[in-house]
């Protein structure tokens, strides 16, 4: 397969971690007969410095022509005081909306070798934690009408509109059901607040109808407050969680924390086509940028997600994920996940180690 990637190296540790991702993809290409071509595009703080805007039109054009986008991280203190429309994070929102990416997918997996980093009690973490949160990304409360008005004696009033239509719920639901089909446990939990909110009632009705098209996938509903509790009480019960924008924002951070390691977690944003945007969940870590200290594993696992979800290269994705698990089992660590007896590696050395563990 010939795969053309648009690459946002971005700011801070972005360039260092993306380099390791490309190293792993190149080796996979050699092993399985694929060619990866990378076109660097400017986005974020470095784009502001070079062109005055966080997401130049040329970058959007190249991203749209690519098969997928690989992104390191954007932002940093240098650009923190700029007005909202010029902030580096605008580049992320801009890319997602220009590429029509409506689903955010965040796996949270606890590796056996890193079980001590899990903040949950050992009797809970020993049951394992390997779930994916599929969050609706471009609808709901964050995109509804909002404003302020005079509420007479009550003073100023603010409002934010929450709405979802059937089409929006169906398309995010399909992402979740299709994803569950590719996983071992094949289970979807749809999370809502249907006991109170009307949009959640429509969400629930729509998900139930959709579930009938996927008889091979186990399906359940859960109220969001219960889900927040279950994620720390018994996270092993979840496989794929699908939910609306704001609930997903909160639950995905909660789930990430239970794995205890921000440098390990990949993510993707997906749309109607196979083109997605793949990136680690962490930021640009300006405190360790340029020091060969960043953990490249979240980016490397984002590359594995890309192979599976955009190109259906399941063996290749598994090959990367197994290599990462084995490297951790053998005690190799970057500083952020270092533990007693661990063997400390820098960013480049961790990338090289994972490459050396790739086997068919
Ligand atoms: P951060 O995720 O960059 O860093 C938080 C802490 O985690 C820091 O101590 C950092 O050193 C550490 N860390 C993060 N990734 C690591 C890795 N791969 N290996 C080792 N340690 C790692 O969050 P922050 O400090 O709140 O934000 C820094 C900048 O990143 C800000 O400008 C923020 O706006 C931006 N940001 C960007 C994204 C993105 O590009 N998707 C996401 C979040 C934050």
mmCIF file of C-alpha atoms and ligand atoms in Angstrom:
data_model
loop_
_atom_site.group_PDB
_atom_site.id
_atom_site.type_symbol
_atom_site.label_atom_id
_atom_site.label_comp_id
_atom_site.label_asym_id
_atom_site.label_seq_id
_atom_site.Cartn_x
_atom_site.Cartn_y
_atom_site.Cartn_z
ATOM 1 C CA UNK A 1 0.000 0.000 0.000
ATOM 2 C CA UNK A 2 1.185 3.569 -0.707
ATOM 3 C CA UNK A 3 0.171 5.850 2.140
ATOM 4 C CA UNK A 4 0.529 9.656 1.964
ATOM 5 C CA UNK A 5 0.527 11.332 5.332
ATOM 6 C CA UNK A 6 0.276 15.007 6.172
ATOM 7 C CA UNK A 7 2.401 15.520 9.268
ATOM 8 C CA UNK A 8 2.057 18.272 11.852
ATOM 9 C CA UNK A 9 5.204 18.130 13.937
ATOM 10 C CA UNK A 10 4.013 21.201 15.825
ATOM 11 C CA UNK A 11 5.606 22.695 18.907
ATOM 12 C CA UNK A 12 7.492 21.675 22.043
ATOM 13 C CA UNK A 13 8.149 17.928 22.052
ATOM 14 C CA UNK A 14 6.028 17.513 18.872
ATOM 15 C CA UNK A 15 8.933 17.173 16.392
ATOM 16 C CA UNK A 16 10.825 14.716 18.652
ATOM 17 C CA UNK A 17 7.923 12.329 19.163
ATOM 18 C CA UNK A 18 6.700 12.458 15.557
ATOM 19 C CA UNK A 19 10.175 11.473 14.384
ATOM 20 C CA UNK A 20 9.920 8.271 16.439
ATOM 21 C CA UNK A 21 6.445 7.564 15.035
ATOM 22 C CA UNK A 22 7.789 7.864 11.489
ATOM 23 C CA UNK A 23 10.719 5.593 12.394
ATOM 24 C CA UNK A 24 8.297 2.866 13.480
ATOM 25 C CA UNK A 25 6.066 3.320 10.408
ATOM 26 C CA UNK A 26 9.092 3.089 8.101
ATOM 27 C CA UNK A 27 10.120 -0.225 9.644
ATOM 28 C CA UNK A 28 6.546 -1.521 9.349
ATOM 29 C CA UNK A 29 6.638 -0.439 5.696
ATOM 30 C CA UNK A 30 9.808 -2.476 5.133
ATOM 31 C CA UNK A 31 8.384 -5.536 6.894
ATOM 32 C CA UNK A 32 4.959 -5.583 5.251
ATOM 33 C CA UNK A 33 5.664 -3.942 1.877
ATOM 34 C CA UNK A 34 4.078 -0.507 2.343
ATOM 35 C CA UNK A 35 5.444 2.912 1.447
ATOM 36 C CA UNK A 36 4.809 5.862 3.703
ATOM 37 C CA UNK A 37 5.309 9.356 2.291
ATOM 38 C CA UNK A 38 5.317 12.287 4.701
ATOM 39 C CA UNK A 39 4.503 15.891 3.869
ATOM 40 C CA UNK A 40 5.177 18.269 6.748
ATOM 41 C CA UNK A 41 2.539 20.950 7.214
ATOM 42 C CA UNK A 42 2.648 23.989 9.471
ATOM 43 C CA UNK A 43 0.061 24.241 12.243
ATOM 44 C CA UNK A 44 0.090 25.687 15.756
ATOM 45 C CA UNK A 45 2.701 27.995 17.261
ATOM 46 C CA UNK A 46 5.340 27.310 14.607
ATOM 47 C CA UNK A 47 2.783 28.281 11.936
ATOM 48 C CA UNK A 48 2.041 31.537 13.788
ATOM 49 C CA UNK A 49 5.759 32.334 13.848
ATOM 50 C CA UNK A 50 6.198 31.539 10.152
ATOM 51 C CA UNK A 51 2.973 32.943 8.668
ATOM 52 C CA UNK A 52 1.098 34.916 11.340
ATOM 53 C CA UNK A 53 -1.772 32.407 11.534
ATOM 54 C CA UNK A 54 -2.187 29.077 13.375
ATOM 55 C CA UNK A 55 -3.544 27.131 10.396
ATOM 56 C CA UNK A 56 -2.441 28.392 6.968
ATOM 57 C CA UNK A 57 -4.704 27.539 3.996
ATOM 58 C CA UNK A 58 -1.830 25.591 2.388
ATOM 59 C CA UNK A 59 -1.752 23.235 5.395
ATOM 60 C CA UNK A 60 -5.492 22.569 5.113
ATOM 61 C CA UNK A 61 -5.124 21.892 1.370
ATOM 62 C CA UNK A 62 -2.330 19.339 1.903
ATOM 63 C CA UNK A 63 -4.220 17.700 4.797
ATOM 64 C CA UNK A 64 -7.298 17.311 2.592
ATOM 65 C CA UNK A 65 -5.221 15.705 -0.160
ATOM 66 C CA UNK A 66 -3.555 13.280 2.254
ATOM 67 C CA UNK A 67 -4.652 9.788 3.281
ATOM 68 C CA UNK A 68 -4.438 10.769 6.976
ATOM 69 C CA UNK A 69 -2.884 13.311 9.310
ATOM 70 C CA UNK A 70 -0.312 12.524 12.001
ATOM 71 C CA UNK A 71 0.035 15.240 14.639
ATOM 72 C CA UNK A 72 2.565 15.687 17.467
ATOM 73 C CA UNK A 73 1.367 18.539 19.678
ATOM 74 C CA UNK A 74 0.814 22.266 19.382
ATOM 75 C CA UNK A 75 1.042 25.220 21.730
ATOM 76 C CA UNK A 76 3.325 26.598 24.402
ATOM 77 C CA UNK A 77 3.868 29.570 26.691
ATOM 78 C CA UNK A 78 5.272 31.700 23.859
ATOM 79 C CA UNK A 79 1.807 31.962 22.286
ATOM 80 C CA UNK A 80 -0.345 31.875 25.446
ATOM 81 C CA UNK A 81 -1.091 35.596 25.490
ATOM 82 C CA UNK A 82 -2.368 35.825 21.899
ATOM 83 C CA UNK A 83 -6.102 36.487 21.355
ATOM 84 C CA UNK A 84 -8.353 33.376 21.008
ATOM 85 C CA UNK A 85 -8.536 33.257 17.189
ATOM 86 C CA UNK A 86 -4.730 33.304 16.972
ATOM 87 C CA UNK A 87 -4.018 30.647 19.596
ATOM 88 C CA UNK A 88 -2.185 27.499 18.417
ATOM 89 C CA UNK A 89 -5.087 25.276 19.608
ATOM 90 C CA UNK A 90 -7.224 26.910 16.881
ATOM 91 C CA UNK A 91 -5.238 24.792 14.444
ATOM 92 C CA UNK A 92 -6.618 21.598 15.976
ATOM 93 C CA UNK A 93 -10.231 22.789 15.850
ATOM 94 C CA UNK A 94 -9.680 24.109 12.327
ATOM 95 C CA UNK A 95 -8.208 20.841 11.038
ATOM 96 C CA UNK A 96 -10.999 18.789 12.630
ATOM 97 C CA UNK A 97 -13.748 20.914 11.138
ATOM 98 C CA UNK A 98 -12.086 21.292 7.696
ATOM 99 C CA UNK A 99 -11.650 17.513 7.494
ATOM 100 C CA UNK A 100 -15.199 16.829 8.781
ATOM 101 C CA UNK A 101 -13.934 14.823 11.754
ATOM 102 C CA UNK A 102 -16.896 14.294 14.093
ATOM 103 C CA UNK A 103 -15.697 11.404 16.259
ATOM 104 C CA UNK A 104 -12.917 11.515 18.808
ATOM 105 C CA UNK A 105 -11.600 8.116 19.797
ATOM 106 C CA UNK A 106 -9.550 7.690 22.940
ATOM 107 C CA UNK A 107 -8.426 4.256 24.101
ATOM 108 C CA UNK A 108 -7.437 3.915 27.753
ATOM 109 C CA UNK A 109 -5.398 0.800 28.364
ATOM 110 C CA UNK A 110 -3.474 -0.220 31.438
ATOM 111 C CA UNK A 111 -0.359 -2.206 30.562
ATOM 112 C CA UNK A 112 0.463 -5.025 33.000
ATOM 113 C CA UNK A 113 4.011 -3.696 33.310
ATOM 114 C CA UNK A 114 2.715 -0.272 34.394
ATOM 115 C CA UNK A 115 0.013 -1.479 36.785
ATOM 116 C CA UNK A 116 1.709 0.346 39.674
ATOM 117 C CA UNK A 117 1.076 3.695 37.926
ATOM 118 C CA UNK A 118 -2.693 3.098 38.122
ATOM 119 C CA UNK A 119 -4.219 5.251 40.881
ATOM 120 C CA UNK A 120 -6.989 2.675 41.477
ATOM 121 C CA UNK A 121 -6.757 0.013 44.185
ATOM 122 C CA UNK A 122 -4.791 -3.088 43.072
ATOM 123 C CA UNK A 123 -7.870 -5.320 43.453
ATOM 124 C CA UNK A 124 -9.606 -3.138 40.842
ATOM 125 C CA UNK A 125 -6.640 -2.637 38.493
ATOM 126 C CA UNK A 126 -5.789 -6.338 38.472
ATOM 127 C CA UNK A 127 -9.086 -6.942 36.660
ATOM 128 C CA UNK A 128 -7.541 -5.017 33.741
ATOM 129 C CA UNK A 129 -8.553 -1.861 31.942
ATOM 130 C CA UNK A 130 -8.779 -1.753 28.184
ATOM 131 C CA UNK A 131 -11.521 0.506 26.904
ATOM 132 C CA UNK A 132 -12.176 3.059 24.177
ATOM 133 C CA UNK A 133 -14.193 6.234 24.520
ATOM 134 C CA UNK A 134 -15.881 7.423 21.322
ATOM 135 C CA UNK A 135 -16.901 11.048 21.811
ATOM 136 C CA UNK A 136 -19.076 13.130 19.503
ATOM 137 C CA UNK A 137 -16.850 16.059 18.636
ATOM 138 C CA UNK A 138 -18.591 18.742 16.608
ATOM 139 C CA UNK A 139 -22.107 18.977 18.042
ATOM 140 C CA UNK A 140 -23.847 19.422 21.369
ATOM 141 C CA UNK A 141 -23.374 22.095 23.968
ATOM 142 C CA UNK A 142 -19.985 23.277 22.721
ATOM 143 C CA UNK A 143 -21.407 24.173 19.319
ATOM 144 C CA UNK A 144 -24.919 25.397 20.200
ATOM 145 C CA UNK A 145 -26.052 28.982 20.311
ATOM 146 C CA UNK A 146 -24.872 30.842 23.350
ATOM 147 C CA UNK A 147 -25.147 34.293 24.725
ATOM 148 C CA UNK A 148 -25.961 36.661 27.528
ATOM 149 C CA UNK A 149 -29.169 38.575 28.162
ATOM 150 C CA UNK A 150 -30.819 40.719 30.742
ATOM 151 C CA UNK A 151 -32.928 38.703 33.169
ATOM 152 C CA UNK A 152 -34.471 41.731 34.885
ATOM 153 C CA UNK A 153 -34.301 41.540 38.655
ATOM 154 C CA UNK A 154 -32.128 38.407 38.450
ATOM 155 C CA UNK A 155 -29.351 40.334 36.730
ATOM 156 C CA UNK A 156 -27.453 39.123 33.697
ATOM 157 C CA UNK A 157 -28.250 35.633 32.402
ATOM 158 C CA UNK A 158 -26.149 33.314 30.233
ATOM 159 C CA UNK A 159 -27.395 30.439 28.079
ATOM 160 C CA UNK A 160 -25.902 27.598 25.997
ATOM 161 C CA UNK A 161 -28.075 25.554 23.670
ATOM 162 C CA UNK A 162 -27.778 21.751 23.582
ATOM 163 C CA UNK A 163 -29.131 19.976 20.532
ATOM 164 C CA UNK A 164 -28.517 16.765 18.609
ATOM 165 C CA UNK A 165 -30.333 15.351 15.582
ATOM 166 C CA UNK A 166 -30.812 11.712 14.578
ATOM 167 C CA UNK A 167 -28.190 11.877 11.824
ATOM 168 C CA UNK A 168 -25.529 13.152 14.228
ATOM 169 C CA UNK A 169 -26.284 10.416 16.759
ATOM 170 C CA UNK A 170 -26.393 7.677 14.121
ATOM 171 C CA UNK A 171 -23.050 8.549 12.590
ATOM 172 C CA UNK A 172 -21.210 8.598 15.922
ATOM 173 C CA UNK A 173 -23.039 5.422 16.932
ATOM 174 C CA UNK A 174 -21.824 3.670 13.791
ATOM 175 C CA UNK A 175 -18.221 4.576 14.587
ATOM 176 C CA UNK A 176 -18.651 2.944 18.008
ATOM 177 C CA UNK A 177 -20.373 -0.232 16.757
ATOM 178 C CA UNK A 178 -17.876 -0.696 13.919
ATOM 179 C CA UNK A 179 -15.019 -0.211 16.374
ATOM 180 C CA UNK A 180 -16.502 -2.753 18.783
ATOM 181 C CA UNK A 181 -16.674 -5.271 15.917
ATOM 182 C CA UNK A 182 -12.893 -5.041 15.494
ATOM 183 C CA UNK A 183 -12.274 -5.661 19.212
ATOM 184 C CA UNK A 184 -12.275 -8.930 21.155
ATOM 185 C CA UNK A 185 -15.171 -8.218 23.545
ATOM 186 C CA UNK A 186 -17.527 -6.528 21.059
ATOM 187 C CA UNK A 187 -19.497 -4.459 23.546
ATOM 188 C CA UNK A 188 -20.893 -0.907 23.312
ATOM 189 C CA UNK A 189 -22.061 1.166 26.279
ATOM 190 C CA UNK A 190 -24.010 4.264 25.242
ATOM 191 C CA UNK A 191 -23.818 6.968 27.891
ATOM 192 C CA UNK A 192 -26.485 9.652 28.293
ATOM 193 C CA UNK A 193 -28.635 11.492 30.824
ATOM 194 C CA UNK A 194 -31.977 10.282 29.466
ATOM 195 C CA UNK A 195 -33.706 10.556 32.854
ATOM 196 C CA UNK A 196 -33.467 14.365 32.590
ATOM 197 C CA UNK A 197 -32.362 15.705 29.196
ATOM 198 C CA UNK A 198 -34.476 15.539 26.006
ATOM 199 C CA UNK A 199 -31.447 15.331 23.675
ATOM 200 C CA UNK A 200 -30.365 12.282 25.686
ATOM 201 C CA UNK A 201 -33.791 10.675 25.124
ATOM 202 C CA UNK A 202 -33.391 11.101 21.371
ATOM 203 C CA UNK A 203 -29.818 9.844 21.710
ATOM 204 C CA UNK A 204 -31.004 6.721 23.536
ATOM 205 C CA UNK A 205 -33.867 5.948 21.105
ATOM 206 C CA UNK A 206 -31.512 6.338 18.145
ATOM 207 C CA UNK A 207 -28.801 4.154 19.684
ATOM 208 C CA UNK A 208 -31.350 1.406 20.443
ATOM 209 C CA UNK A 209 -32.509 1.364 16.808
ATOM 210 C CA UNK A 210 -28.929 1.293 15.578
ATOM 211 C CA UNK A 211 -28.005 -1.539 17.955
ATOM 212 C CA UNK A 212 -30.484 -3.783 16.088
ATOM 213 C CA UNK A 213 -28.248 -3.529 13.008
ATOM 214 C CA UNK A 214 -25.353 -4.930 15.056
ATOM 215 C CA UNK A 215 -26.680 -8.136 16.656
ATOM 216 C CA UNK A 216 -23.108 -9.406 17.048
ATOM 217 C CA UNK A 217 -22.283 -6.498 19.379
ATOM 218 C CA UNK A 218 -23.468 -6.509 22.997
ATOM 219 C CA UNK A 219 -25.231 -3.228 23.800
ATOM 220 C CA UNK A 220 -26.221 -1.384 26.968
ATOM 221 C CA UNK A 221 -27.150 2.149 28.103
ATOM 222 C CA UNK A 222 -25.756 3.849 31.147
ATOM 223 C CA UNK A 223 -26.487 7.185 32.771
ATOM 224 C CA UNK A 224 -23.485 9.500 32.759
ATOM 225 C CA UNK A 225 -23.326 9.885 36.544
ATOM 226 C CA UNK A 226 -23.271 6.120 36.972
ATOM 227 C CA UNK A 227 -20.622 5.790 34.241
ATOM 228 C CA UNK A 228 -18.349 8.328 35.989
ATOM 229 C CA UNK A 229 -18.619 6.176 39.124
ATOM 230 C CA UNK A 230 -18.213 2.821 37.353
ATOM 231 C CA UNK A 231 -15.040 4.025 35.611
ATOM 232 C CA UNK A 232 -13.247 4.084 38.957
ATOM 233 C CA UNK A 233 -15.191 1.257 40.615
ATOM 234 C CA UNK A 234 -15.119 -1.375 37.910
ATOM 235 C CA UNK A 235 -13.539 -0.081 34.668
ATOM 236 C CA UNK A 236 -12.948 -3.644 33.457
ATOM 237 C CA UNK A 237 -16.666 -3.902 32.555
ATOM 238 C CA UNK A 238 -16.265 -1.430 29.638
ATOM 239 C CA UNK A 239 -15.173 -2.090 26.078
ATOM 240 C CA UNK A 240 -16.402 0.769 23.826
ATOM 241 C CA UNK A 241 -18.164 3.746 25.424
ATOM 242 C CA UNK A 242 -19.999 6.127 23.077
ATOM 243 C CA UNK A 243 -21.249 9.481 24.268
ATOM 244 C CA UNK A 244 -21.984 13.098 23.391
ATOM 245 C CA UNK A 245 -19.471 15.916 23.314
ATOM 246 C CA UNK A 246 -19.439 17.281 26.861
ATOM 247 C CA UNK A 247 -19.929 13.954 28.657
ATOM 248 C CA UNK A 248 -17.141 12.519 26.489
ATOM 249 C CA UNK A 249 -14.833 15.416 27.273
ATOM 250 C CA UNK A 250 -15.116 14.711 30.979
ATOM 251 C CA UNK A 251 -15.247 10.896 30.915
ATOM 252 C CA UNK A 252 -12.284 10.555 28.553
ATOM 253 C CA UNK A 253 -10.061 12.573 30.899
ATOM 254 C CA UNK A 254 -11.253 10.490 33.831
ATOM 255 C CA UNK A 255 -10.503 7.258 31.963
ATOM 256 C CA UNK A 256 -7.059 8.529 30.901
ATOM 257 C CA UNK A 257 -6.123 9.298 34.486
ATOM 258 C CA UNK A 258 -6.919 5.765 35.596
ATOM 259 C CA UNK A 259 -4.081 4.485 33.398
ATOM 260 C CA UNK A 260 -1.708 6.820 35.261
ATOM 261 C CA UNK A 261 0.455 7.746 32.278
ATOM 262 C CA UNK A 262 -0.286 10.619 29.913
ATOM 263 C CA UNK A 263 2.701 9.814 27.691
ATOM 264 C CA UNK A 264 1.188 6.438 26.730
ATOM 265 C CA UNK A 265 -2.233 7.378 25.379
ATOM 266 C CA UNK A 266 -3.047 7.720 21.672
ATOM 267 C CA UNK A 267 -6.171 9.205 20.078
ATOM 268 C CA UNK A 268 -7.829 9.763 16.751
ATOM 269 C CA UNK A 269 -10.459 11.966 15.194
ATOM 270 C CA UNK A 270 -12.527 10.296 12.504
ATOM 271 C CA UNK A 271 -15.176 11.326 9.966
ATOM 272 C CA UNK A 272 -17.224 9.814 7.123
ATOM 273 C CA UNK A 273 -14.147 8.944 5.047
ATOM 274 C CA UNK A 274 -11.176 6.793 5.969
ATOM 275 C CA UNK A 275 -9.045 9.916 6.474
ATOM 276 C CA UNK A 276 -8.463 10.551 10.162
ATOM 277 C CA UNK A 277 -6.236 12.660 12.352
ATOM 278 C CA UNK A 278 -4.061 10.742 14.805
ATOM 279 C CA UNK A 279 -2.329 12.303 17.791
ATOM 280 C CA UNK A 280 -1.204 11.634 21.369
ATOM 281 C CA UNK A 281 -3.601 13.006 24.000
ATOM 282 C CA UNK A 282 -0.867 14.934 25.800
ATOM 283 C CA UNK A 283 0.240 18.464 24.973
ATOM 284 C CA UNK A 284 3.539 19.927 23.808
ATOM 285 C CA UNK A 285 5.263 19.486 27.221
ATOM 286 C CA UNK A 286 7.367 22.668 26.919
ATOM 287 C CA UNK A 287 9.102 21.809 30.224
ATOM 288 C CA UNK A 288 10.981 18.893 28.622
ATOM 289 C CA UNK A 289 11.075 19.965 24.945
ATOM 290 C CA UNK A 290 14.349 19.454 23.086
ATOM 291 C CA UNK A 291 15.877 17.324 25.850
ATOM 292 C CA UNK A 292 15.304 13.825 24.461
ATOM 293 C CA UNK A 293 13.139 13.090 27.521
ATOM 294 C CA UNK A 294 9.637 12.833 26.011
ATOM 295 C CA UNK A 295 7.857 9.508 25.892
ATOM 296 C CA UNK A 296 7.149 8.755 22.198
ATOM 297 C CA UNK A 297 4.836 5.795 22.932
ATOM 298 C CA UNK A 298 1.535 7.743 22.709
ATOM 299 C CA UNK A 299 2.552 8.888 19.223
ATOM 300 C CA UNK A 300 3.749 5.429 18.189
ATOM 301 C CA UNK A 301 0.448 3.928 19.390
ATOM 302 C CA UNK A 302 -1.400 6.664 17.452
ATOM 303 C CA UNK A 303 0.387 5.354 14.351
ATOM 304 C CA UNK A 304 -0.869 1.847 15.187
ATOM 305 C CA UNK A 305 -4.431 3.204 15.524
ATOM 306 C CA UNK A 306 -4.067 4.856 12.129
ATOM 307 C CA UNK A 307 -3.003 1.604 10.484
ATOM 308 C CA UNK A 308 -6.016 -0.193 11.963
ATOM 309 C CA UNK A 309 -8.756 2.442 11.696
ATOM 310 C CA UNK A 310 -7.874 4.264 8.464
ATOM 311 C CA UNK A 311 -6.139 1.545 6.428
ATOM 312 C CA UNK A 312 -7.513 -1.667 7.918
ATOM 313 C CA UNK A 313 -3.951 -2.976 8.418
ATOM 314 C CA UNK A 314 -4.784 -5.059 11.473
ATOM 315 C CA UNK A 315 -1.639 -7.232 11.594
ATOM 316 C CA UNK A 316 0.609 -4.192 11.250
ATOM 317 C CA UNK A 317 -1.249 -2.378 14.066
ATOM 318 C CA UNK A 318 -1.004 -5.426 16.332
ATOM 319 C CA UNK A 319 2.701 -5.751 15.516
ATOM 320 C CA UNK A 320 3.358 -2.224 16.864
ATOM 321 C CA UNK A 321 1.159 -2.705 19.935
ATOM 322 C CA UNK A 322 2.818 -6.021 20.835
ATOM 323 C CA UNK A 323 6.286 -4.495 20.447
ATOM 324 C CA UNK A 324 5.331 -1.675 22.847
ATOM 325 C CA UNK A 325 3.947 -4.159 25.393
ATOM 326 C CA UNK A 326 7.110 -6.313 25.186
ATOM 327 C CA UNK A 327 9.444 -3.325 25.564
ATOM 328 C CA UNK A 328 7.548 -2.359 28.730
ATOM 329 C CA UNK A 329 7.526 -5.969 29.989
ATOM 330 C CA UNK A 330 11.315 -6.004 29.600
ATOM 331 C CA UNK A 331 11.564 -2.982 31.896
ATOM 332 C CA UNK A 332 12.452 -0.214 29.419
ATOM 333 C CA UNK A 333 11.048 3.167 30.463
ATOM 334 C CA UNK A 334 11.134 6.863 29.642
ATOM 335 C CA UNK A 335 11.372 9.264 32.585
ATOM 336 C CA UNK A 336 7.612 9.849 32.945
ATOM 337 C CA UNK A 337 6.893 6.142 33.543
ATOM 338 C CA UNK A 338 10.134 5.272 35.334
ATOM 339 C CA UNK A 339 9.807 2.874 38.263
ATOM 340 C CA UNK A 340 12.156 0.990 40.570
ATOM 341 C CA UNK A 341 14.405 -1.286 38.556
ATOM 342 C CA UNK A 342 13.324 0.276 35.252
ATOM 343 C CA UNK A 343 15.905 0.865 32.502
ATOM 344 C CA UNK A 344 15.781 4.553 31.539
ATOM 345 C CA UNK A 345 15.757 5.461 27.855
ATOM 346 C CA UNK A 346 15.571 8.786 26.018
ATOM 347 C CA UNK A 347 13.003 9.575 23.310
ATOM 348 C CA UNK A 348 15.166 8.367 20.414
ATOM 349 C CA UNK A 349 16.373 5.278 22.259
ATOM 350 C CA UNK A 350 12.797 4.292 23.122
ATOM 351 C CA UNK A 351 11.850 4.662 19.444
ATOM 352 C CA UNK A 352 14.841 2.512 18.419
ATOM 353 C CA UNK A 353 14.015 -0.091 21.069
ATOM 354 C CA UNK A 354 10.422 -0.429 19.843
ATOM 355 C CA UNK A 355 11.649 -0.739 16.238
ATOM 356 C CA UNK A 356 14.019 -3.523 17.320
ATOM 357 C CA UNK A 357 11.093 -5.399 18.964
ATOM 358 C CA UNK A 358 8.857 -5.337 15.864
ATOM 359 C CA UNK A 359 8.363 -8.907 14.686
ATOM 360 C CA UNK A 360 5.800 -10.498 12.396
HETATM 361 P P1 LIG B 1 1.121 18.683 28.626
HETATM 362 O O1 LIG B 1 0.380 17.445 28.290
HETATM 363 O O2 LIG B 1 1.928 19.279 27.537
HETATM 364 O O3 LIG B 1 2.090 18.429 29.872
HETATM 365 C C1 LIG B 1 1.621 18.046 31.154
HETATM 366 C C2 LIG B 1 2.764 17.330 31.909
HETATM 367 O O4 LIG B 1 2.941 16.039 31.344
HETATM 368 C C3 LIG B 1 4.115 18.047 31.781
HETATM 369 O O5 LIG B 1 4.816 17.898 32.975
HETATM 370 C C4 LIG B 1 4.816 17.295 30.676
HETATM 371 O O6 LIG B 1 6.225 17.311 30.761
HETATM 372 C C5 LIG B 1 4.263 15.887 30.848
HETATM 373 N N1 LIG B 1 4.193 15.193 29.540
HETATM 374 C C6 LIG B 1 3.280 15.391 28.564
HETATM 375 N N2 LIG B 1 3.531 14.604 27.512
HETATM 376 C C7 LIG B 1 4.623 13.880 27.833
HETATM 377 C C8 LIG B 1 5.371 12.882 27.145
HETATM 378 N N3 LIG B 1 5.065 12.451 25.929
HETATM 379 N N4 LIG B 1 6.437 12.348 27.782
HETATM 380 C C9 LIG B 1 6.791 12.737 29.019
HETATM 381 N N5 LIG B 1 6.111 13.676 29.716
HETATM 382 C C10 LIG B 1 5.044 14.239 29.140
HETATM 383 O O7 LIG B 1 0.041 19.728 29.160
HETATM 384 P P2 LIG B 1 0.215 21.280 29.535
HETATM 385 O O8 LIG B 1 1.525 21.496 30.207
HETATM 386 O O9 LIG B 1 -1.033 21.643 30.202
HETATM 387 O O10 LIG B 1 0.234 22.025 28.139
HETATM 388 C C11 LIG B 1 1.420 22.444 27.449
HETATM 389 C C12 LIG B 1 1.017 23.065 26.121
HETATM 390 O O11 LIG B 1 0.432 22.072 25.294
HETATM 391 C C13 LIG B 1 -0.011 24.184 26.261
HETATM 392 O O12 LIG B 1 0.330 25.224 25.369
HETATM 393 C C14 LIG B 1 -1.311 23.519 25.860
HETATM 394 O O13 LIG B 1 -2.219 24.449 25.328
HETATM 395 C C15 LIG B 1 -0.823 22.552 24.797
HETATM 396 N N6 LIG B 1 -1.698 21.373 24.596
HETATM 397 C C16 LIG B 1 -1.749 20.887 23.326
HETATM 398 C C17 LIG B 1 -2.488 19.747 23.068
HETATM 399 C C18 LIG B 1 -2.472 19.194 21.658
HETATM 400 O O14 LIG B 1 -1.658 19.591 20.852
HETATM 401 N N7 LIG B 1 -3.352 18.254 21.342
HETATM 402 C C19 LIG B 1 -3.181 19.099 24.093
HETATM 403 C C20 LIG B 1 -3.079 19.604 25.388
HETATM 404 C C21 LIG B 1 -2.324 20.746 25.627
#
